[in-house]
Amino acid sequence: MTPKPFPRALDAPSGESVVLDAGLIEPAIAASRESPRRRVILRLHTSDADPYQRMLNAVQPGSYIRPHRHRDPPKGETVIVLRGAVRFLTFREDGAVATSVVLAAHGGAIGLDVRPGVYHTFVALEPDSVVFEAKTGPYDERVDKDFAPWAPAEGSPEAVPYVERLAG
């Protein structure tokens, strides 16, 4: 019997409105602790076809989100830290860091809006960090992310030291 793969995303809660509270966030955090990827998405939108994609990303230190951009079609992305802290980075075409900013729920900068076509990623600086992410839809896994060719692939041996460098 093949084991069921760990979900990358949890289904959206039902109902006409969703209250973003500890009762919603805690199961996503618990799932991120158990995930081999050290993160899990909790969808707030109900369909990949939705024109406005909203999600909570529960992420643990050491999780690697390969730098990417949204370019087909071009999409900006807004992130707001609801719990914990992350380092958000943008990159130039050659892989040089253009922006590196700590976003934290408990002070200073709490969010960032990245323009379409800009390579970006974030790394968790605190356990149980939760980030609200929003971008235009629809979501098509085949073209959503244009991964940076200069960044190591997720799961590769080079990814571990790379994410450690990004965390600073």
mmCIF file of C-alpha atoms in Angstrom, residues 22-141:
data_model
loop_
_atom_site.group_PDB
_atom_site.id
_atom_site.type_symbol
_atom_site.label_atom_id
_atom_site.label_comp_id
_atom_site.label_asym_id
_atom_site.label_seq_id
_atom_site.Cartn_x
_atom_site.Cartn_y
_atom_site.Cartn_z
ATOM 1 C CA ALA A 22 -6.711 30.744 16.575
ATOM 2 C CA GLY A 23 -9.319 28.046 15.946
ATOM 3 C CA LEU A 24 -8.628 28.348 12.221
ATOM 4 C CA ILE A 25 -4.871 28.877 12.392
ATOM 5 C CA GLU A 26 -3.836 26.257 14.978
ATOM 6 C CA PRO A 27 -4.669 23.176 12.839
ATOM 7 C CA ALA A 28 -2.617 24.637 9.965
ATOM 8 C CA ILE A 29 0.308 25.264 12.319
ATOM 9 C CA ALA A 30 0.054 21.699 13.646
ATOM 10 C CA ALA A 31 0.048 20.369 10.070
ATOM 11 C CA SER A 32 3.120 22.474 9.190
ATOM 12 C CA ARG A 33 5.026 20.955 12.118
ATOM 13 C CA GLU A 34 4.351 17.455 10.740
ATOM 14 C CA SER A 35 4.867 18.275 7.063
ATOM 15 C CA PRO A 36 8.132 17.134 5.449
ATOM 16 C CA ARG A 37 8.155 20.566 3.746
ATOM 17 C CA ARG A 38 7.796 22.323 7.147
ATOM 18 C CA ARG A 39 4.876 24.358 5.825
ATOM 19 C CA VAL A 40 1.270 24.028 4.750
ATOM 20 C CA ILE A 41 -1.169 26.311 2.942
ATOM 21 C CA LEU A 42 -4.685 26.829 4.277
ATOM 22 C CA ARG A 43 -6.762 28.021 1.340
ATOM 23 C CA LEU A 44 -9.339 30.706 1.972
ATOM 24 C CA HIS A 45 -10.568 30.746 -1.646
ATOM 25 C CA THR A 46 -12.804 27.850 -2.625
ATOM 26 C CA SER A 47 -11.615 27.134 -6.166
ATOM 27 C CA ASP A 48 -8.424 27.381 -8.212
ATOM 28 C CA ALA A 49 -10.575 29.309 -10.705
ATOM 29 C CA ASP A 50 -11.352 32.089 -8.187
ATOM 30 C CA PRO A 51 -10.157 35.472 -9.492
ATOM 31 C CA TYR A 52 -8.795 36.430 -6.052
ATOM 32 C CA GLN A 53 -6.573 33.832 -4.374
ATOM 33 C CA ARG A 54 -6.205 34.111 -0.578
ATOM 34 C CA MET A 55 -4.387 31.768 1.729
ATOM 35 C CA LEU A 56 -2.639 31.372 5.050
ATOM 36 C CA ASN A 57 0.840 29.873 4.889
ATOM 37 C CA ALA A 58 1.867 28.244 8.181
ATOM 38 C CA VAL A 59 5.624 27.842 8.019
ATOM 39 C CA GLN A 60 8.413 26.599 10.266
ATOM 40 C CA PRO A 61 12.093 27.609 10.297
ATOM 41 C CA GLY A 62 14.051 25.558 7.776
ATOM 42 C CA SER A 63 11.242 25.409 5.226
ATOM 43 C CA TYR A 64 12.488 26.256 1.734
ATOM 44 C CA ILE A 65 10.276 28.121 -0.697
ATOM 45 C CA ARG A 66 12.306 28.268 -3.899
ATOM 46 C CA PRO A 67 12.585 31.848 -5.195
ATOM 47 C CA HIS A 68 10.030 32.358 -7.931
ATOM 48 C CA ARG A 69 8.003 34.970 -9.743
ATOM 49 C CA HIS A 70 4.513 35.098 -11.164
ATOM 50 C CA ARG A 71 4.785 36.056 -14.797
ATOM 51 C CA ASP A 72 2.369 33.996 -16.898
ATOM 52 C CA PRO A 73 0.187 35.934 -16.491
ATOM 53 C CA PRO A 74 1.975 38.653 -14.504
ATOM 54 C CA LYS A 75 0.744 38.765 -10.901
ATOM 55 C CA GLY A 76 1.706 40.817 -7.900
ATOM 56 C CA GLU A 77 1.496 39.332 -4.433
ATOM 57 C CA THR A 78 0.756 40.777 -1.014
ATOM 58 C CA VAL A 79 1.986 39.152 2.197
ATOM 59 C CA ILE A 80 1.075 40.109 5.771
ATOM 60 C CA VAL A 81 2.526 38.327 8.799
ATOM 61 C CA LEU A 82 -0.201 37.346 11.258
ATOM 62 C CA ARG A 83 1.984 35.388 13.671
ATOM 63 C CA GLY A 84 5.722 35.067 14.180
ATOM 64 C CA ALA A 85 8.324 36.559 11.865
ATOM 65 C CA VAL A 86 9.761 35.938 8.406
ATOM 66 C CA ARG A 87 12.527 37.386 6.261
ATOM 67 C CA PHE A 88 11.073 38.385 2.889
ATOM 68 C CA LEU A 89 13.511 38.686 0.005
ATOM 69 C CA THR A 90 13.298 39.931 -3.562
ATOM 70 C CA PHE A 91 15.973 39.250 -6.153
ATOM 71 C CA ARG A 92 17.360 40.748 -9.323
ATOM 72 C CA GLU A 93 17.448 38.688 -12.519
ATOM 73 C CA ASP A 94 21.000 37.489 -11.734
ATOM 74 C CA GLY A 95 20.040 36.225 -8.254
ATOM 75 C CA ALA A 96 21.472 39.147 -6.287
ATOM 76 C CA VAL A 97 19.310 40.114 -3.314
ATOM 77 C CA ALA A 98 17.434 43.343 -4.062
ATOM 78 C CA THR A 99 15.363 43.546 -0.855
ATOM 79 C CA SER A 100 15.699 41.764 2.478
ATOM 80 C CA VAL A 101 13.266 42.808 5.177
ATOM 81 C CA VAL A 102 12.097 41.219 8.410
ATOM 82 C CA LEU A 103 8.317 41.156 8.637
ATOM 83 C CA ALA A 104 6.924 40.448 12.098
ATOM 84 C CA ALA A 105 3.460 40.338 13.615
ATOM 85 C CA HIS A 106 4.812 41.919 16.803
ATOM 86 C CA GLY A 107 6.248 45.156 15.467
ATOM 87 C CA GLY A 108 7.955 47.103 12.730
ATOM 88 C CA ALA A 109 7.086 46.047 9.198
ATOM 89 C CA ILE A 110 4.227 43.531 9.063
ATOM 90 C CA GLY A 111 3.771 43.079 5.330
ATOM 91 C CA LEU A 112 4.988 43.719 1.829
ATOM 92 C CA ASP A 113 3.554 44.028 -1.661
ATOM 93 C CA VAL A 114 5.716 42.644 -4.471
ATOM 94 C CA ARG A 115 5.167 43.720 -8.066
ATOM 95 C CA PRO A 116 4.457 41.282 -10.905
ATOM 96 C CA GLY A 117 7.473 39.515 -12.369
ATOM 97 C CA VAL A 118 9.786 40.038 -9.371
ATOM 98 C CA TYR A 119 11.608 36.987 -7.994
ATOM 99 C CA HIS A 120 10.790 36.540 -4.303
ATOM 100 C CA THR A 121 10.670 34.169 -1.362
ATOM 101 C CA PHE A 122 10.451 34.213 2.404
ATOM 102 C CA VAL A 123 11.944 32.168 5.222
ATOM 103 C CA ALA A 124 10.488 31.674 8.689
ATOM 104 C CA LEU A 125 12.531 33.205 11.483
ATOM 105 C CA GLU A 126 10.260 32.012 14.301
ATOM 106 C CA PRO A 127 8.432 28.720 14.847
ATOM 107 C CA ASP A 128 4.740 28.651 13.946
ATOM 108 C CA SER A 129 4.875 31.732 11.716
ATOM 109 C CA VAL A 130 1.697 32.417 9.743
ATOM 110 C CA VAL A 131 1.589 34.587 6.633
ATOM 111 C CA PHE A 132 -1.518 35.811 4.819
ATOM 112 C CA GLU A 133 -0.894 35.792 1.063
ATOM 113 C CA ALA A 134 -3.078 37.234 -1.679
ATOM 114 C CA LYS A 135 -2.742 37.454 -5.447
ATOM 115 C CA THR A 136 -4.968 37.436 -8.481
ATOM 116 C CA GLY A 137 -6.231 34.160 -9.867
ATOM 117 C CA PRO A 138 -6.965 31.852 -11.347
ATOM 118 C CA TYR A 139 -4.364 29.386 -10.093
ATOM 119 C CA ASP A 140 -2.849 27.033 -12.663
ATOM 120 C CA GLU A 141 -0.064 24.916 -11.157
#
